[in-house]
Amino acid sequence: MSPLDLALRQELLALQDAYISTLDTDALEQWPDMFVEDCLYEIIPKENVDQGLPAPVIYCDSKKMLRDRVVSLRHANIFQPVVYRHFISGLSVQSAETDEVAMQSSYLVINTSQLGQSVVYQTGRYHDVVLRTADGWRFKSKRAIYDTSRIQTALAIPI
Amino acid sequence: MKDTDGAPAFATSIRLAAFSREDGSRVPYGVFTSQAIYEREQERIFRGPTWSFLGLEAEIKAPGDFKSTFIGDTPVVVTRTEDGGLAAWVNRCAHRGAMVCRQLRGNASSHACVYHQWRYNLEGDLFGVPFLRGLNGQAGMPADFDRKAHGLRKLRVESYAGLVFASFSETVEPLADYIGPVMGGYIDRIFHKPVEYLGCTRQFSNSNWKLYLENVKDPYHASLLHLFHTTFNIFRVGMKAHCVTDEGHGLHSIIMAIKQDEGETSTAYKDQKIRSFDSGFTLEDDSILALIPEYEVLATNHIQPIFPQLVIQQIHNTLVARQLLPKGPNAFELVFHFFGYEDDDAEMRKLRIKQANLVGPAGYISMEDTEATELVQQGVARDASVSSVIDMARDAPAQSDTLITEKLIRSFWAGYQKLMAFDDAGVGEV
């Protein structure tokens, strides 16, 4: 792997770390800022993707919709406190141009309840397209394609 | 609805469930926690004189297309036959009991059990038994073995407007009569032209399946638990409403919320200082709340449970057939079957997908439902003989144009009591 490839890989890993930090530290207000304005964010079961079917759990086609989700979670929706810990592995780069990269990685989300029980809440694979912007790398598209098709109780906080 | 055969007798003398009123306004919490009641439900409801929703015809269009699912907690398979009809059978090999079909979905011209490769046709008839005549002169199956007597357990299957149902019962009335003309009319509203299946999402709740049926028969909670409605001004208690049950057993129902101008209802909220009124927020992208007229009646919500396993839902322009599956007394699973119409244009299809954000496990106006049913499950854990209080609008049984009512829930529990016949043989441990 060339030094350039390694540098890019470090940048992409740093972007992913920054992304999961917004979710794992309850910094939801910063979560939309990981995306460009004209973006796609989707959580969809693998069983639908495998069949070429579109039904999602969350589907946002603009940064506005991401901010709406945060406002709703903060002010409208009622749910048990969520404590996520995201673990990402297996980064693979599908295509890399100077300012646009397509990549995939596996993720694991452990959720811990108020009673102190930690469970595997969701596993899946991120399919990302990221753009180099003036503010650094940002997500143009992020699809969380999950294996854990049976969602336990509810899904409030994004993945 | 006709009755089933007698239920098994239990040894002890304690009544399984004691409903203090026949009108369904008092429900002993034991019905949500008792294993014995759960077992009786499987026999008297899911294997009784009912039709259980299995899926959409649009999911199994081609001959051989199949889907694994459940009636109650019994695994079943529904499949399209060679002649374009439908067949369903219990997914249990007639030989030694193994599940025959091991995939959620697929296409097959026959189904073989992997254990000993007994093979069945799509209708569930046994046609292949390895070593039926033995091998090299050694004995095979006995001379009196008759393949015709060892098919899969076949179920009655019927579809209504593209919705597929099956039943264990030989005596239950035909599906259309079971649904009834009133409920049928509301189903026809949604299923008035061919639909296209768009995929499913699944949600698991640690609470009793009947708590979810209560929830979808409860318009009273809608604007109080789901604050998204009121926070973003979607839904008002004073909206024009239809809340009606079927004309027979009262186990099916519909809630429709019909769009009208707001005004005095938001004032009513402010006056009562109900926490859910908050006018300070607007959506940056409100296309999620678009309502493109598709039906004669412009309703934002159409929530229609067809007992016991189906809830038909139209919320704005998103369309779902929810399948409700019990998983023991303390758990249920929901499978949300999203669909559109075959003739949707690209814009409409995109809107349906976008509005999926409103419903399901992450839905803006649904994520609280399983939270609420789990709170009940936790709250009632040790109080089987204490009863809930389901009194809203009890003095106005004819009133059907309000969302402030619990009459659909009472009707459900009244029908449930009859079906379960706790008085006849309902003795056992609570």
Coordinates of C-alpha atoms in Angstrom, one line a residue:
Chain A
M1 CA 0.0 0.0 0.0
S2 CA 1.4 3.3 -1.0
P3 CA 1.9 6.2 1.5
L4 CA -0.8 8.0 -0.3
D5 CA -3.3 5.2 0.1
L6 CA -2.3 4.9 3.7
A7 CA -2.9 8.6 4.3
L8 CA -6.3 8.4 2.6
R9 CA -7.2 5.3 4.7
Q10 CA -6.3 7.2 7.9
E11 CA -8.5 10.1 6.8
L12 CA -11.4 7.8 6.2
L13 CA -11.0 6.0 9.5
A14 CA -10.8 9.4 11.2
L15 CA -14.1 10.4 9.5
Q16 CA -15.8 7.2 10.7
D17 CA -14.5 7.7 14.2
A18 CA -15.8 11.3 14.2
Y19 CA -19.2 10.0 12.9
I20 CA -19.7 7.3 15.5
S21 CA -18.6 9.8 18.2
T22 CA -21.6 12.0 17.5
L23 CA -23.9 9.0 18.2
D24 CA -22.0 7.4 21.1
T25 CA -21.6 10.6 23.0
D26 CA -25.1 12.0 22.5
A27 CA -23.9 14.8 20.4
L28 CA -26.8 14.4 18.0
E29 CA -26.9 18.0 17.0
Q30 CA -23.5 17.5 15.4
W31 CA -24.5 14.4 13.6
P32 CA -26.1 16.2 10.5
D33 CA -22.9 18.1 10.1
M34 CA -21.1 14.9 9.1
F35 CA -23.1 15.1 5.8
V36 CA -23.2 17.4 2.8
E37 CA -26.5 19.4 2.2
D38 CA -27.6 17.2 -0.6
C39 CA -27.2 13.8 1.0
L40 CA -28.8 10.4 1.5
Y41 CA -29.0 8.7 4.8
E42 CA -30.7 5.4 5.1
I43 CA -31.2 2.5 7.5
I44 CA -32.5 -0.5 5.6
P45 CA -32.6 -4.3 6.3
K46 CA -30.3 -6.5 4.3
E47 CA -33.2 -8.7 3.4
N48 CA -34.8 -5.9 1.4
V49 CA -31.5 -4.9 -0.2
D50 CA -30.8 -8.5 -1.2
Q51 CA -34.2 -8.6 -2.9
G52 CA -33.8 -5.3 -4.6
L53 CA -36.7 -3.8 -2.5
P54 CA -36.7 -0.2 -1.2
A55 CA -38.6 -0.3 2.2
P56 CA -36.4 1.4 4.8
V57 CA -36.5 2.1 8.5
I58 CA -35.2 5.6 8.1
Y59 CA -34.8 7.4 4.8
C60 CA -33.5 11.0 4.6
D61 CA -32.7 12.6 1.3
S62 CA -31.4 15.9 2.6
K63 CA -29.5 17.4 5.5
K64 CA -32.8 19.2 6.4
M65 CA -34.4 15.8 7.1
L66 CA -31.4 14.8 9.3
R67 CA -31.9 18.0 11.4
D68 CA -35.7 17.3 11.6
R69 CA -34.9 13.9 13.0
V70 CA -32.7 15.4 15.7
V71 CA -35.4 18.0 16.6
S72 CA -38.0 15.3 16.8
L73 CA -35.9 13.0 18.9
R74 CA -35.1 15.9 21.3
H75 CA -38.6 17.4 21.6
A76 CA -41.3 15.1 20.3
N77 CA -40.4 11.4 20.6
I78 CA -40.5 9.4 23.8
F79 CA -38.1 6.5 24.2
Q80 CA -35.9 4.7 26.7
P81 CA -32.5 6.4 27.1
V82 CA -30.2 4.9 24.5
V83 CA -26.5 4.3 25.1
Y84 CA -24.9 3.1 21.9
R85 CA -21.4 2.0 21.4
H86 CA -20.4 1.6 17.8
F87 CA -17.6 -0.7 16.6
I88 CA -16.5 -0.4 13.0
S89 CA -14.2 -2.9 11.2
G90 CA -13.2 -4.2 7.8
L91 CA -12.9 -0.9 5.9
S92 CA -12.8 -1.5 2.2
V93 CA -12.5 1.2 -0.4
Q94 CA -14.5 0.5 -3.6
S95 CA -13.4 3.5 -5.6
A96 CA -11.2 6.5 -4.8
E97 CA -11.0 9.7 -6.8
T98 CA -9.4 12.9 -5.6
D99 CA -12.5 14.2 -4.0
E100 CA -14.9 11.3 -3.8
V101 CA -14.5 7.9 -2.2
A102 CA -16.9 4.9 -2.1
M103 CA -16.3 2.7 0.9
Q104 CA -17.8 -0.1 3.0
S105 CA -17.3 -1.2 6.5
S106 CA -18.9 -3.6 9.0
Y107 CA -20.5 -2.2 12.1
L108 CA -21.7 -3.5 15.5
V109 CA -23.9 -1.5 17.8
I110 CA -24.2 -2.5 21.5
N111 CA -27.0 -0.8 23.4
T112 CA -27.1 -0.6 27.2
S113 CA -30.4 -0.3 29.0
Q114 CA -31.1 1.7 32.1
L115 CA -31.0 -1.5 34.1
G116 CA -27.5 -2.1 32.9
Q117 CA -27.9 -4.8 30.4
S118 CA -25.7 -4.5 27.3
V119 CA -27.0 -6.3 24.2
V120 CA -26.0 -6.6 20.5
Y121 CA -28.6 -4.1 19.1
Q122 CA -27.6 -4.2 15.5
T123 CA -24.9 -5.5 13.2
G124 CA -24.6 -4.5 9.5
R125 CA -22.5 -2.9 6.9
Y126 CA -22.2 0.8 6.0
H127 CA -22.1 1.6 2.3
D128 CA -20.7 5.2 2.2
V129 CA -19.9 7.7 -0.4
V130 CA -17.8 10.6 1.0
L131 CA -16.8 13.9 -0.6
R132 CA -13.8 16.1 0.2
T133 CA -15.2 19.5 1.2
A134 CA -13.7 22.7 2.6
D135 CA -14.5 21.3 6.0
G136 CA -12.9 18.0 5.4
W137 CA -14.5 14.7 4.3
R138 CA -18.3 14.5 4.6
F139 CA -20.9 11.9 3.8
K140 CA -22.7 12.3 0.5
S141 CA -24.5 9.0 1.1
K142 CA -24.5 6.7 4.0
R143 CA -26.6 3.5 3.9
A144 CA -26.6 1.3 7.1
I145 CA -27.6 -2.1 5.7
Y146 CA -28.4 -4.1 8.8
D147 CA -28.4 -7.9 9.4
T148 CA -30.3 -7.8 12.7
S149 CA -33.6 -7.7 10.9
R150 CA -35.6 -8.0 14.0
I151 CA -35.3 -4.5 15.6
Q152 CA -35.7 -4.8 19.4
T153 CA -38.5 -2.5 20.7
A154 CA -37.7 0.6 18.6
L155 CA -35.0 2.5 16.8
A156 CA -34.8 6.1 17.9
I157 CA -31.2 7.2 17.6
P158 CA -29.5 6.8 14.2
I159 CA -27.0 4.2 13.4
Chain B
M1 CA -68.2 -16.6 14.2
K2 CA -68.7 -20.3 15.0
D3 CA -67.3 -22.1 18.0
T4 CA -64.4 -24.5 18.2
D5 CA -64.3 -27.9 19.8
G6 CA -64.1 -28.1 23.6
A7 CA -60.9 -26.9 25.1
P8 CA -58.7 -29.2 27.2
A9 CA -59.6 -29.4 30.8
F10 CA -57.1 -28.2 33.4
A11 CA -56.5 -29.7 36.7
T12 CA -56.8 -26.9 39.2
S13 CA -59.9 -25.1 40.1
I14 CA -58.7 -21.5 39.6
R15 CA -60.4 -19.7 36.8
L16 CA -58.0 -18.8 34.0
A17 CA -59.1 -15.2 33.8
A18 CA -61.9 -13.5 35.6
F19 CA -63.4 -10.6 33.6
S20 CA -65.6 -8.7 36.0
R21 CA -67.7 -7.2 33.2
E22 CA -68.8 -8.7 29.9
D23 CA -68.5 -5.3 28.1
G24 CA -64.8 -5.4 28.0
S25 CA -64.2 -2.4 30.1
R26 CA -62.3 -4.3 32.8
V27 CA -59.5 -6.7 31.8
P28 CA -57.5 -8.7 34.3
Y29 CA -53.8 -8.2 33.7
G30 CA -53.2 -12.0 33.8
V31 CA -54.3 -12.2 30.2
F32 CA -51.0 -10.5 29.3
T33 CA -48.7 -12.8 31.4
S34 CA -50.3 -16.2 31.7
Q35 CA -48.7 -19.1 29.9
A36 CA -51.9 -21.1 30.3
I37 CA -54.0 -18.4 28.7
Y38 CA -51.4 -18.1 25.9
E39 CA -51.7 -21.9 25.2
R40 CA -55.5 -21.6 25.1
E41 CA -55.2 -18.6 22.7
Q42 CA -53.2 -20.8 20.3
E43 CA -55.9 -23.4 20.3
R44 CA -59.1 -21.3 20.5
I45 CA -57.9 -18.3 18.4
F46 CA -55.0 -19.0 16.1
R47 CA -56.2 -22.6 15.5
G48 CA -59.8 -21.7 16.1
P49 CA -62.5 -20.2 14.0
T50 CA -60.4 -17.3 12.6
W51 CA -58.5 -16.3 9.5
S52 CA -54.8 -15.3 10.1
F53 CA -53.1 -12.9 7.7
L54 CA -50.0 -14.5 6.0
G55 CA -48.9 -11.9 3.5
L56 CA -49.7 -10.2 0.2
E57 CA -50.4 -12.0 -3.0
A58 CA -47.9 -9.6 -4.5
E59 CA -45.1 -11.3 -2.4
I60 CA -45.7 -14.6 -4.1
K61 CA -46.6 -13.9 -7.7
A62 CA -45.0 -16.7 -9.7
P63 CA -45.8 -20.4 -9.5
G64 CA -43.6 -21.9 -6.8
D65 CA -42.9 -18.6 -5.0
F66 CA -43.2 -19.2 -1.3
K67 CA -42.9 -17.5 2.0
S68 CA -42.3 -18.9 5.5
T69 CA -44.4 -17.3 8.2
F70 CA -46.6 -18.2 11.2
I71 CA -50.1 -18.6 12.4
G72 CA -49.8 -17.8 16.0
D73 CA -46.6 -19.5 16.9
T74 CA -47.0 -22.4 14.4
P75 CA -44.6 -22.2 11.5
V76 CA -46.4 -22.3 8.2
V77 CA -45.6 -21.9 4.5
V78 CA -47.7 -20.1 1.9
T79 CA -47.0 -20.7 -1.7
R80 CA -48.3 -20.0 -5.2
T81 CA -49.3 -23.3 -6.9
E82 CA -48.6 -24.3 -10.5
D83 CA -52.2 -23.3 -11.5
G84 CA -51.8 -19.8 -10.0
G85 CA -53.7 -20.7 -6.8
L86 CA -52.6 -20.5 -3.2
A87 CA -51.7 -23.3 -0.8
A88 CA -50.5 -23.2 2.8
W89 CA -49.4 -25.9 5.1
V90 CA -47.8 -26.4 8.5
N91 CA -44.0 -26.4 8.1
R92 CA -43.5 -29.7 9.9
C93 CA -42.5 -32.9 8.1
A94 CA -45.0 -35.7 8.5
H95 CA -42.2 -38.1 9.1
R96 CA -40.3 -36.9 12.2
G97 CA -41.4 -33.4 12.7
A98 CA -38.5 -31.3 11.2
M99 CA -39.2 -28.0 9.6
V100 CA -39.4 -28.8 5.8
C101 CA -38.9 -25.3 4.4
R102 CA -35.8 -23.6 5.8
Q103 CA -35.8 -20.3 3.9
L104 CA -37.8 -17.1 4.5
R105 CA -38.7 -16.8 0.9
G106 CA -37.9 -18.4 -2.4
N107 CA -39.2 -20.3 -5.4
A108 CA -39.4 -24.1 -5.5
S109 CA -41.5 -26.6 -7.5
S110 CA -41.5 -29.0 -4.5
H111 CA -40.3 -29.0 -0.9
A112 CA -38.1 -31.7 0.6
C113 CA -37.2 -32.2 4.3
V114 CA -33.4 -32.3 4.6
Y115 CA -33.5 -34.8 7.4
H116 CA -34.6 -37.8 5.3
Q117 CA -35.6 -36.1 2.1
W118 CA -39.3 -36.8 2.2
R119 CA -40.6 -34.7 -0.6
Y120 CA -43.9 -32.8 -0.9
N121 CA -45.6 -31.0 -3.8
L122 CA -46.7 -27.4 -3.5
E123 CA -50.1 -28.5 -2.2
G124 CA -48.4 -30.4 0.7
D125 CA -48.9 -33.9 -0.6
L126 CA -46.1 -36.4 0.0
F127 CA -44.7 -37.9 -3.1
G128 CA -41.1 -38.9 -2.4
V129 CA -39.9 -41.2 0.3
P130 CA -36.3 -42.5 0.0
F131 CA -36.0 -46.3 0.2
L132 CA -39.7 -46.7 0.2
R133 CA -39.2 -50.2 -1.2
G134 CA -36.0 -50.8 0.7
L135 CA -32.7 -51.5 -0.8
N136 CA -31.2 -54.6 -2.3
G137 CA -34.0 -56.8 -1.1
Q138 CA -34.0 -55.4 2.4
A139 CA -37.3 -54.2 3.8
G140 CA -38.5 -50.6 3.1
M141 CA -41.6 -49.0 4.5
P142 CA -44.3 -51.5 5.6
A143 CA -46.8 -52.7 3.0
D144 CA -49.6 -50.7 4.6
F145 CA -47.7 -47.4 4.3
D146 CA -49.8 -45.0 2.3
R147 CA -48.2 -41.8 1.1
K148 CA -51.6 -40.1 0.8
A149 CA -52.0 -40.4 4.6
H150 CA -48.7 -38.6 5.3
G151 CA -48.9 -35.3 3.6
L152 CA -48.2 -32.0 5.4
R153 CA -51.0 -30.5 7.5
K154 CA -52.9 -28.5 5.0
L155 CA -54.6 -25.2 5.8
R156 CA -57.5 -23.5 4.3
V157 CA -56.3 -20.5 2.3
E158 CA -58.2 -17.6 0.8
S159 CA -57.4 -14.2 -0.3
Y160 CA -59.3 -11.0 -0.1
A161 CA -58.3 -8.1 -2.3
G162 CA -54.8 -9.4 -2.6
L163 CA -54.4 -10.1 1.2
V164 CA -53.7 -13.8 1.9
F165 CA -55.2 -15.5 4.9
A166 CA -55.2 -19.1 6.2
S167 CA -57.1 -21.0 8.8
F168 CA -56.8 -24.3 10.7
S169 CA -60.5 -24.3 11.1
E170 CA -62.8 -26.5 8.9
T171 CA -65.9 -24.7 10.3
V172 CA -65.0 -21.0 10.1
E173 CA -67.1 -19.1 7.6
P174 CA -65.5 -18.0 4.2
L175 CA -63.0 -15.2 4.5
A176 CA -65.2 -12.5 3.0
D177 CA -67.9 -13.3 5.6
Y178 CA -65.4 -13.4 8.4
I179 CA -64.2 -9.9 7.4
G180 CA -67.8 -8.8 6.9
P181 CA -69.1 -6.1 4.6
V182 CA -68.3 -3.1 6.8
M183 CA -64.7 -4.0 7.2
G184 CA -64.5 -5.2 3.7
G185 CA -65.5 -1.8 2.5
Y186 CA -62.6 -0.2 4.3
I187 CA -60.2 -2.8 2.9
D188 CA -61.5 -2.1 -0.6
R189 CA -60.7 1.5 0.0
I190 CA -57.0 0.7 0.2
F191 CA -56.9 -2.4 -2.0
H192 CA -58.9 -1.0 -4.9
K193 CA -56.2 -1.7 -7.5
P194 CA -53.1 -4.0 -7.8
V195 CA -50.4 -3.4 -5.3
E196 CA -46.7 -3.9 -5.5
Y197 CA -44.7 -5.2 -2.5
L198 CA -41.9 -2.9 -1.5
G199 CA -40.2 -4.9 1.3
C200 CA -40.6 -5.5 5.0
T201 CA -39.2 -4.4 8.3
R202 CA -39.5 -6.3 11.5
Q203 CA -39.8 -5.2 15.1
F204 CA -39.7 -7.3 18.3
S205 CA -41.4 -6.2 21.5
N206 CA -41.1 -7.7 25.0
S207 CA -44.8 -7.5 25.6
N208 CA -48.0 -9.4 25.0
W209 CA -49.5 -9.4 21.5
K210 CA -52.9 -8.2 22.7
L211 CA -51.3 -5.1 24.0
Y212 CA -50.5 -4.2 20.5
L213 CA -54.1 -4.9 19.4
E214 CA -55.3 -2.6 22.2
N215 CA -52.9 0.0 20.8
V216 CA -54.2 -0.1 17.3
K217 CA -57.8 0.2 18.6
D218 CA -57.0 3.1 20.8
P219 CA -57.3 6.6 19.1
Y220 CA -57.3 8.2 22.6
H221 CA -53.5 7.7 22.9
A222 CA -52.6 8.9 19.5
S223 CA -52.1 12.6 20.2
L224 CA -51.0 12.1 23.8
L225 CA -48.3 9.5 23.4
H226 CA -47.1 10.4 19.9
L227 CA -46.1 14.0 20.4
F228 CA -44.7 14.3 16.9
H229 CA -48.3 14.8 15.7
T230 CA -48.9 17.8 17.8
T231 CA -45.4 19.1 18.0
F232 CA -45.4 19.5 14.2
N233 CA -49.2 20.0 14.0
I234 CA -50.2 16.9 12.1
F235 CA -53.1 15.4 14.0
R236 CA -55.6 16.9 16.3
V237 CA -58.0 15.3 18.8
G238 CA -60.8 17.3 17.1
M239 CA -60.1 15.8 13.7
K240 CA -63.1 14.3 12.1
A241 CA -63.0 10.6 12.9
H242 CA -64.5 7.3 12.2
C243 CA -64.2 4.6 14.8
V244 CA -66.2 1.5 14.1
T245 CA -66.1 -2.2 14.5
D246 CA -67.3 -5.0 12.3
E247 CA -70.9 -5.9 12.7
G248 CA -70.4 -9.4 14.0
H249 CA -68.0 -10.4 16.7
G250 CA -66.5 -7.0 17.1
L251 CA -62.9 -8.1 16.9
H252 CA -62.0 -6.1 13.8
S253 CA -62.1 -2.4 13.7
I254 CA -61.0 0.8 12.0
I255 CA -59.9 4.2 13.1
M256 CA -59.9 6.8 10.4
A257 CA -58.7 10.4 11.1
I258 CA -60.0 12.7 8.4
K259 CA -58.3 15.9 7.5
Q260 CA -60.0 19.2 8.4
D261 CA -58.9 22.6 9.3
E262 CA -57.4 23.1 12.7
G263 CA -58.3 26.0 15.0
E264 CA -60.5 25.4 18.0
T265 CA -58.8 22.0 18.8
S266 CA -55.4 23.6 19.3
T267 CA -57.0 26.1 21.6
A268 CA -58.5 23.2 23.5
Y269 CA -55.1 21.7 23.9
K270 CA -53.6 24.9 25.2
D271 CA -56.5 25.4 27.6
Q272 CA -56.1 21.9 29.1
K273 CA -52.3 22.4 29.4
I274 CA -51.7 19.0 27.8
R275 CA -48.0 18.4 27.5
S276 CA -48.3 17.4 23.9
F277 CA -49.1 20.8 22.5
D278 CA -46.1 22.7 21.5
S279 CA -46.3 25.0 18.6
G280 CA -42.7 26.1 18.6
F281 CA -41.3 23.6 16.1
T282 CA -41.6 23.3 12.3
L283 CA -40.1 20.8 10.0
E284 CA -37.4 22.0 7.6
D285 CA -38.5 19.4 5.1
D286 CA -42.3 19.0 5.5
S287 CA -42.7 16.8 2.4
I288 CA -42.8 14.0 4.9
L289 CA -46.3 15.2 5.8
A290 CA -47.5 15.6 2.3
L291 CA -50.9 14.0 1.6
I292 CA -51.5 13.4 -2.1
P293 CA -55.2 12.6 -2.5
E294 CA -55.7 9.0 -3.6
Y295 CA -59.0 8.0 -2.1
E296 CA -62.5 9.4 -1.9
V297 CA -62.1 10.1 1.8
L298 CA -59.0 12.2 2.5
A299 CA -57.8 10.6 5.7
T300 CA -54.4 11.0 7.3
N301 CA -54.7 7.8 9.2
H302 CA -56.5 4.5 8.4
I303 CA -55.7 1.9 11.0
Q304 CA -57.6 -1.3 10.6
P305 CA -56.9 -4.4 12.6
I306 CA -58.4 -7.6 11.1
F307 CA -58.3 -10.0 14.0
P308 CA -56.0 -11.7 14.9
Q309 CA -52.9 -11.1 12.8
L310 CA -53.4 -8.2 10.5
V311 CA -53.4 -4.4 10.8
I312 CA -53.9 -2.5 7.5
Q313 CA -52.4 1.0 7.7
Q314 CA -52.5 4.1 5.5
I315 CA -50.7 7.0 7.1
H316 CA -50.5 9.9 4.7
N317 CA -49.3 8.1 1.5
T318 CA -47.4 5.3 3.2
L319 CA -49.2 1.9 3.0
V320 CA -48.4 -1.1 5.1
A321 CA -49.9 -4.4 6.0
R322 CA -48.6 -5.2 9.5
Q323 CA -48.5 -8.8 10.6
L324 CA -48.8 -9.4 14.3
L325 CA -47.2 -12.6 15.6
P326 CA -47.3 -13.8 19.2
K327 CA -44.0 -15.1 20.5
G328 CA -45.1 -16.5 23.9
P329 CA -47.0 -14.5 26.5
N330 CA -44.4 -11.9 26.9
A331 CA -43.3 -11.1 23.4
F332 CA -44.6 -10.4 19.9
E333 CA -43.1 -9.6 16.5
L334 CA -44.4 -7.1 14.0
V335 CA -43.7 -7.5 10.3
F336 CA -44.4 -4.3 8.3
H337 CA -45.2 -5.2 4.7
F338 CA -44.8 -2.0 2.8
F339 CA -46.6 -1.7 -0.5
G340 CA -47.5 0.8 -3.2
Y341 CA -49.7 0.5 -6.3
E342 CA -48.4 -1.0 -9.5
D343 CA -49.3 2.2 -11.3
D344 CA -47.4 4.5 -8.9
D345 CA -45.3 7.1 -10.8
A346 CA -41.8 7.8 -9.6
E347 CA -42.8 10.8 -7.5
M348 CA -45.5 8.9 -5.6
R349 CA -43.2 5.9 -5.0
K350 CA -40.5 8.2 -3.6
L351 CA -43.1 9.8 -1.3
R352 CA -44.2 6.4 0.0
I353 CA -40.6 5.5 0.8
K354 CA -40.0 8.9 2.4
Q355 CA -43.1 8.6 4.5
A356 CA -41.8 5.2 5.8
N357 CA -40.1 7.5 8.3
L358 CA -43.4 8.0 10.0
V359 CA -44.1 4.4 10.8
G360 CA -42.4 1.2 11.9
P361 CA -39.7 0.8 14.6
A362 CA -38.1 4.2 13.9
G363 CA -41.4 5.9 12.9
Y364 CA -41.9 9.4 14.1
I365 CA -45.5 8.5 15.0
S366 CA -45.0 4.9 16.0
M367 CA -41.8 4.4 17.9
E368 CA -43.5 5.0 21.2
D369 CA -46.1 2.2 20.8
T370 CA -43.8 -0.6 21.7
E371 CA -42.4 1.5 24.5
A372 CA -45.9 1.8 25.9
T373 CA -46.8 -1.8 25.5
E374 CA -43.6 -2.8 27.2
L375 CA -44.3 -0.4 30.1
V376 CA -47.6 -2.2 30.6
Q377 CA -46.0 -5.6 30.5
Q378 CA -43.5 -4.5 33.1
G379 CA -46.2 -2.8 35.2
V380 CA -48.6 -5.8 35.4
A381 CA -46.0 -8.5 36.0
R382 CA -47.2 -9.5 39.4
D383 CA -50.9 -8.4 39.4
A384 CA -52.8 -11.0 37.3
S385 CA -56.1 -10.3 39.0
V386 CA -56.0 -6.5 39.0
S387 CA -57.9 -5.1 36.0
S388 CA -57.3 -2.2 33.7
V389 CA -60.0 0.6 33.4
I390 CA -61.2 1.1 29.8
D391 CA -64.0 3.6 30.3
M392 CA -63.5 6.4 27.8
A393 CA -66.9 7.2 26.1
R394 CA -68.5 4.1 27.7
D395 CA -71.7 6.0 28.1
A396 CA -71.9 6.8 24.4
P397 CA -71.8 3.5 22.7
A398 CA -73.3 4.9 19.4
Q399 CA -70.7 7.6 19.1
S400 CA -68.3 6.8 16.3
D401 CA -67.1 10.2 15.1
T402 CA -64.6 10.9 17.9
L403 CA -61.1 9.9 18.6
I404 CA -61.6 10.3 22.3
T405 CA -63.0 6.8 22.8
E406 CA -62.0 3.3 24.0
K407 CA -65.0 1.6 22.5
L408 CA -63.0 -0.4 20.0
I409 CA -60.9 -1.8 22.8
R410 CA -64.0 -2.8 24.8
S411 CA -65.5 -4.4 21.7
F412 CA -62.3 -6.4 21.2
W413 CA -62.2 -7.7 24.8
A414 CA -65.9 -8.6 24.7
G415 CA -65.3 -10.6 21.5
Y416 CA -62.1 -12.1 23.0
Q417 CA -64.0 -13.3 26.1
K418 CA -66.5 -15.1 23.9
L419 CA -63.8 -16.7 21.8
M420 CA -61.8 -17.9 24.7
A421 CA -64.9 -19.2 26.6
F422 CA -63.2 -18.9 30.0
D423 CA -66.5 -19.8 31.6
D424 CA -66.8 -23.1 29.8
A425 CA -63.6 -24.8 30.5
G426 CA -61.5 -21.9 31.7
V427 CA -60.0 -23.4 34.8
G428 CA -56.3 -23.6 35.4
E429 CA -53.6 -21.6 36.8
V430 CA -53.5 -17.9 36.2

